[in-house]
Amino acid sequence: MPKMDDEKRKQLRKRTQIVMAGRTPEDQFGFVNTPIYRGSTVLYPDYETLKHRSQRFTYGTKGTPTTQALENAWSEIAGAAGTVLAPSGLAAMTLALMTALKAGDHLLVTDSAYLPTRHFCNTVLARMGVETSYYDPSIGAGLKRLLKPNTTAVLVEAPGSQSFEMQDIPAIAEVAHAHGMCVIMDNTWATPLFFPPHERGVDLAVEAGTKYLGGHSDILLGLVSANPLWLKRLRATFDAFAICAGPEDCFLALRGLRTMELRLREAERQGLALANWLAERAEVKRVLHPALPGTPGHEIWKRDFLGASGLFSVILQPCSEKALAALLDGLELFGMGYSWGGFESLVIPFDCASYRTATTWNPGGPALRFQVGLEDMDDLIADLEAGFARMRE
Ligand SMILES: *Cc1c(COP(=O)(O)O)cnc(C)c1O
């Protein structure tokens, strides 16, 4: 098998890229996959090489063939100049924020951001002298009104964590770039396969690899990809912190990557099937799924996204807490737990009201977030049907 040149690789379609990306069998004695390299010390052949650190790998915290394989694969798929890895999605987000910000800066964060991201902004960043303002996720080009002379970064996340608001990211990026700001995105829901972040104006794109990249609920991993403008600063921040992803998790992420397109397509199909079924139920007031026609943000989704993953929410008709517990407690297929993106279905009740500051969350009934796995849809529906029956009793 001759080695394909880089230009030709870039022309490959996504499904082929996902199979090829980051693999170098010629460096692995012909084996298809890069194995797990464990290591701290890397030996140098001579004084000159040591003096100039002029070899590809210099120390365990800076990278190994395993981490490099994953970084290269992700950069190719995300259309990025480069990628760094972190031991969790949240760690990747903090790395992106620390890359873009310094003391005295002002940061704009969507009110729909992942709650632990808010926590980092309100505690660590505040302590470091960075001021955070939250904005309505639907703001679009209106972001302009919130800019101060020291606003240096904006964080977007679409769809919104738990509540699934869409954001006009190209419009936000245009305003931000005119002001010399960095656009950071939490792209975990769509992954670069369904939302190519850098093509749409994102400078630093964060992915919780814990979710769809891993795909089996058995790893913790984060990735930050950068466009050419931000890569050097991202890499320097990563080197300064040396928060490294575990080698085994990187290996499992590479394994997960090869089937990610297939799993995402199935998640989309299953997610839409369940969302459509739920939309018809009398117990359900509203379905929050950006790929469902008629949902707020659907037009933006259609314009900017290439697919939908299997995570969405519903608002139930008002009911007692006891009735809600009866629905959830007897479910035999939907596990109750955080995280998502694995092969198994999950459900979690949530309430954004206590922490939103730029918007009000008052959906008029209990809210549930569903992660749809790979089970047979008829079985999933039967599980929920029984749950709704318990709820009515
Ligand atoms: C889960 C998640 C994260 C954090 O990932 P961890 O690996 O669990 O730290 C960040 N953003 C979003 C949108 C997530 O769903």
Short mmCIF file of N, CA and C in Angstrom, two decimals, residues 255-343:
data_model
loop_
_atom_site.label_atom_id
_atom_site.label_comp_id
_atom_site.label_asym_id
_atom_site.label_seq_id
_atom_site.Cartn_x
_atom_site.Cartn_y
_atom_site.Cartn_z
N ARG A 255 -9.97 4.00 18.49
CA ARG A 255 -10.81 2.86 18.11
C ARG A 255 -12.26 3.35 17.90
N GLY A 256 -12.72 4.20 18.82
CA GLY A 256 -14.08 4.73 18.70
C GLY A 256 -14.26 5.56 17.44
N LEU A 257 -13.23 6.29 17.10
CA LEU A 257 -13.30 7.18 15.93
C LEU A 257 -13.70 6.43 14.66
N ARG A 258 -13.20 5.20 14.50
CA ARG A 258 -13.41 4.48 13.24
C ARG A 258 -14.88 4.17 12.98
N THR A 259 -15.68 4.12 14.04
CA THR A 259 -17.11 3.83 13.87
C THR A 259 -17.99 5.03 14.21
N MET A 260 -17.35 6.18 14.45
CA MET A 260 -18.13 7.33 14.94
C MET A 260 -19.19 7.79 13.93
N GLU A 261 -18.84 7.78 12.65
CA GLU A 261 -19.81 8.24 11.64
C GLU A 261 -21.03 7.33 11.63
N LEU A 262 -20.78 6.03 11.65
CA LEU A 262 -21.87 5.05 11.67
C LEU A 262 -22.75 5.23 12.90
N ARG A 263 -22.08 5.38 14.06
CA ARG A 263 -22.84 5.48 15.31
C ARG A 263 -23.63 6.78 15.36
N LEU A 264 -23.04 7.87 14.85
CA LEU A 264 -23.75 9.15 14.86
C LEU A 264 -24.98 9.11 13.96
N ARG A 265 -24.82 8.49 12.77
CA ARG A 265 -25.96 8.39 11.86
C ARG A 265 -27.09 7.59 12.50
N GLU A 266 -26.72 6.54 13.21
CA GLU A 266 -27.72 5.72 13.88
C GLU A 266 -28.34 6.49 15.04
N ALA A 267 -27.48 7.25 15.77
CA ALA A 267 -27.99 8.06 16.88
C ALA A 267 -28.99 9.09 16.35
N GLU A 268 -28.69 9.65 15.19
CA GLU A 268 -29.59 10.63 14.59
C GLU A 268 -30.94 9.98 14.26
N ARG A 269 -30.87 8.81 13.63
CA ARG A 269 -32.08 8.10 13.22
C ARG A 269 -32.91 7.70 14.44
N GLN A 270 -32.25 7.10 15.42
CA GLN A 270 -32.93 6.66 16.63
C GLN A 270 -33.49 7.86 17.41
N GLY A 271 -32.69 8.92 17.51
CA GLY A 271 -33.09 10.11 18.25
C GLY A 271 -34.34 10.73 17.65
N LEU A 272 -34.35 10.84 16.32
CA LEU A 272 -35.52 11.43 15.66
C LEU A 272 -36.74 10.54 15.81
N ALA A 273 -36.53 9.22 15.74
CA ALA A 273 -37.66 8.30 15.90
C ALA A 273 -38.28 8.45 17.28
N LEU A 274 -37.45 8.49 18.31
CA LEU A 274 -37.99 8.62 19.66
C LEU A 274 -38.60 10.00 19.88
N ALA A 275 -37.94 11.03 19.36
CA ALA A 275 -38.45 12.40 19.53
C ALA A 275 -39.82 12.53 18.87
N ASN A 276 -39.99 11.94 17.68
CA ASN A 276 -41.27 11.99 16.99
C ASN A 276 -42.35 11.25 17.76
N TRP A 277 -41.96 10.12 18.34
CA TRP A 277 -42.94 9.35 19.14
C TRP A 277 -43.36 10.16 20.37
N LEU A 278 -42.37 10.74 21.04
CA LEU A 278 -42.67 11.52 22.25
C LEU A 278 -43.54 12.75 21.92
N ALA A 279 -43.28 13.35 20.76
CA ALA A 279 -44.03 14.56 20.37
C ALA A 279 -45.53 14.28 20.27
N GLU A 280 -45.89 13.03 19.99
CA GLU A 280 -47.31 12.66 19.84
C GLU A 280 -47.97 12.29 21.16
N ARG A 281 -47.20 12.16 22.22
CA ARG A 281 -47.74 11.71 23.51
C ARG A 281 -48.46 12.85 24.23
N ALA A 282 -49.58 12.53 24.86
CA ALA A 282 -50.36 13.53 25.60
C ALA A 282 -49.57 14.04 26.81
N GLU A 283 -48.70 13.19 27.36
CA GLU A 283 -47.93 13.58 28.56
C GLU A 283 -46.85 14.60 28.23
N VAL A 284 -46.54 14.76 26.94
CA VAL A 284 -45.41 15.61 26.52
C VAL A 284 -45.94 16.94 25.99
N LYS A 285 -45.43 18.00 26.56
CA LYS A 285 -45.84 19.34 26.17
C LYS A 285 -45.05 19.82 24.95
N ARG A 286 -43.74 19.56 24.98
CA ARG A 286 -42.87 20.08 23.93
C ARG A 286 -41.64 19.20 23.79
N VAL A 287 -41.13 19.06 22.58
CA VAL A 287 -39.87 18.35 22.36
C VAL A 287 -38.82 19.38 21.94
N LEU A 288 -37.66 19.32 22.57
CA LEU A 288 -36.57 20.25 22.23
C LEU A 288 -35.51 19.47 21.46
N HIS A 289 -35.63 19.47 20.14
CA HIS A 289 -34.72 18.74 19.27
C HIS A 289 -34.56 19.58 18.01
N PRO A 290 -33.38 20.16 17.80
CA PRO A 290 -33.22 21.13 16.70
C PRO A 290 -33.47 20.55 15.32
N ALA A 291 -33.41 19.22 15.16
CA ALA A 291 -33.63 18.64 13.83
C ALA A 291 -35.11 18.38 13.56
N LEU A 292 -35.99 18.65 14.54
CA LEU A 292 -37.43 18.46 14.32
C LEU A 292 -38.01 19.73 13.72
N PRO A 293 -38.62 19.65 12.53
CA PRO A 293 -39.22 20.85 11.94
C PRO A 293 -40.20 21.49 12.93
N GLY A 294 -40.19 22.80 12.98
CA GLY A 294 -41.11 23.50 13.88
C GLY A 294 -40.49 23.82 15.23
N THR A 295 -39.37 23.18 15.58
CA THR A 295 -38.72 23.49 16.86
C THR A 295 -37.95 24.79 16.70
N PRO A 296 -37.89 25.59 17.78
CA PRO A 296 -37.10 26.83 17.68
C PRO A 296 -35.65 26.49 17.30
N GLY A 297 -35.09 27.22 16.38
CA GLY A 297 -33.70 26.99 16.00
C GLY A 297 -33.55 25.99 14.86
N HIS A 298 -34.67 25.40 14.42
CA HIS A 298 -34.58 24.38 13.36
C HIS A 298 -33.97 24.95 12.07
N GLU A 299 -34.33 26.20 11.76
CA GLU A 299 -33.81 26.79 10.51
C GLU A 299 -32.30 26.94 10.56
N ILE A 300 -31.78 27.36 11.71
CA ILE A 300 -30.33 27.49 11.87
C ILE A 300 -29.68 26.11 11.75
N TRP A 301 -30.29 25.12 12.39
CA TRP A 301 -29.75 23.76 12.32
C TRP A 301 -29.65 23.31 10.85
N LYS A 302 -30.74 23.57 10.09
CA LYS A 302 -30.77 23.14 8.69
C LYS A 302 -29.69 23.86 7.86
N ARG A 303 -29.47 25.11 8.20
CA ARG A 303 -28.51 25.90 7.44
C ARG A 303 -27.05 25.50 7.75
N ASP A 304 -26.74 25.30 9.04
CA ASP A 304 -25.34 25.17 9.46
C ASP A 304 -24.89 23.77 9.82
N PHE A 305 -25.81 22.87 10.14
CA PHE A 305 -25.44 21.55 10.63
C PHE A 305 -25.65 20.49 9.56
N LEU A 306 -24.89 19.42 9.64
CA LEU A 306 -24.96 18.35 8.64
C LEU A 306 -25.67 17.12 9.18
N GLY A 307 -26.10 17.19 10.44
CA GLY A 307 -26.79 16.06 11.04
C GLY A 307 -27.11 16.38 12.49
N ALA A 308 -27.77 15.43 13.15
CA ALA A 308 -28.13 15.61 14.56
C ALA A 308 -27.68 14.38 15.33
N SER A 309 -27.23 14.56 16.54
CA SER A 309 -26.89 13.38 17.33
C SER A 309 -28.12 12.91 18.10
N GLY A 310 -27.95 11.99 19.01
CA GLY A 310 -29.09 11.33 19.64
C GLY A 310 -29.43 11.86 21.02
N LEU A 311 -29.16 13.12 21.27
CA LEU A 311 -29.42 13.73 22.58
C LEU A 311 -30.42 14.85 22.40
N PHE A 312 -31.51 14.81 23.15
CA PHE A 312 -32.52 15.87 23.05
C PHE A 312 -33.33 15.88 24.34
N SER A 313 -34.18 16.88 24.49
CA SER A 313 -34.98 17.00 25.71
C SER A 313 -36.46 17.09 25.41
N VAL A 314 -37.25 16.82 26.43
CA VAL A 314 -38.70 17.05 26.33
C VAL A 314 -39.17 17.79 27.58
N ILE A 315 -40.24 18.57 27.42
CA ILE A 315 -40.93 19.18 28.55
C ILE A 315 -42.24 18.42 28.73
N LEU A 316 -42.44 17.90 29.92
CA LEU A 316 -43.68 17.15 30.19
C LEU A 316 -44.79 18.12 30.60
N GLN A 317 -46.02 17.66 30.48
CA GLN A 317 -47.15 18.42 31.04
C GLN A 317 -46.93 18.47 32.56
N PRO A 318 -47.40 19.54 33.22
CA PRO A 318 -47.20 19.64 34.66
C PRO A 318 -47.69 18.37 35.37
N CYS A 319 -46.89 17.87 36.30
CA CYS A 319 -47.29 16.70 37.08
C CYS A 319 -46.59 16.77 38.43
N SER A 320 -47.01 15.93 39.35
CA SER A 320 -46.39 15.94 40.68
C SER A 320 -45.01 15.31 40.60
N GLU A 321 -44.19 15.60 41.60
CA GLU A 321 -42.85 15.02 41.65
C GLU A 321 -42.96 13.50 41.82
N LYS A 322 -44.02 13.09 42.53
CA LYS A 322 -44.24 11.66 42.76
C LYS A 322 -44.53 10.94 41.43
N ALA A 323 -45.32 11.60 40.59
CA ALA A 323 -45.64 11.01 39.28
C ALA A 323 -44.38 10.92 38.42
N LEU A 324 -43.56 11.96 38.48
CA LEU A 324 -42.32 11.97 37.72
C LEU A 324 -41.39 10.83 38.18
N ALA A 325 -41.31 10.68 39.51
CA ALA A 325 -40.46 9.61 40.07
C ALA A 325 -40.99 8.24 39.65
N ALA A 326 -42.33 8.11 39.57
CA ALA A 326 -42.91 6.82 39.16
C ALA A 326 -42.51 6.49 37.72
N LEU A 327 -42.50 7.52 36.87
CA LEU A 327 -42.07 7.32 35.48
C LEU A 327 -40.61 6.85 35.44
N LEU A 328 -39.74 7.58 36.15
CA LEU A 328 -38.30 7.34 36.04
C LEU A 328 -37.86 6.06 36.75
N ASP A 329 -38.43 5.82 37.93
CA ASP A 329 -37.90 4.76 38.79
C ASP A 329 -38.09 3.36 38.21
N GLY A 330 -39.13 3.16 37.43
CA GLY A 330 -39.38 1.80 36.93
C GLY A 330 -38.75 1.52 35.56
N LEU A 331 -38.07 2.50 34.98
CA LEU A 331 -37.53 2.27 33.62
C LEU A 331 -36.47 1.18 33.64
N GLU A 332 -36.60 0.25 32.70
CA GLU A 332 -35.68 -0.90 32.68
C GLU A 332 -34.61 -0.79 31.61
N LEU A 333 -34.82 0.09 30.63
CA LEU A 333 -33.82 0.26 29.57
C LEU A 333 -33.11 1.61 29.63
N PHE A 334 -33.83 2.64 30.04
CA PHE A 334 -33.22 3.96 30.15
C PHE A 334 -32.57 4.10 31.53
N GLY A 335 -31.25 4.10 31.57
CA GLY A 335 -30.56 4.32 32.83
C GLY A 335 -30.61 5.79 33.20
N MET A 336 -30.54 6.07 34.50
CA MET A 336 -30.51 7.45 34.95
C MET A 336 -29.08 7.80 35.32
N GLY A 337 -28.46 8.67 34.56
CA GLY A 337 -27.08 9.03 34.86
C GLY A 337 -26.58 10.09 33.92
N TYR A 338 -25.52 10.78 34.35
CA TYR A 338 -24.96 11.86 33.54
C TYR A 338 -24.04 11.29 32.47
N SER A 339 -23.53 12.21 31.65
CA SER A 339 -22.78 11.89 30.45
C SER A 339 -23.74 11.27 29.42
N TRP A 340 -23.22 10.97 28.23
CA TRP A 340 -24.04 10.47 27.12
C TRP A 340 -23.10 10.11 25.98
N GLY A 341 -23.67 9.69 24.85
CA GLY A 341 -22.85 9.36 23.68
C GLY A 341 -22.43 7.90 23.63
N GLY A 342 -22.86 7.09 24.58
CA GLY A 342 -22.52 5.67 24.58
C GLY A 342 -23.55 4.88 23.77
N PHE A 343 -23.46 3.55 23.88
CA PHE A 343 -24.37 2.69 23.12
C PHE A 343 -25.69 2.47 23.83
#
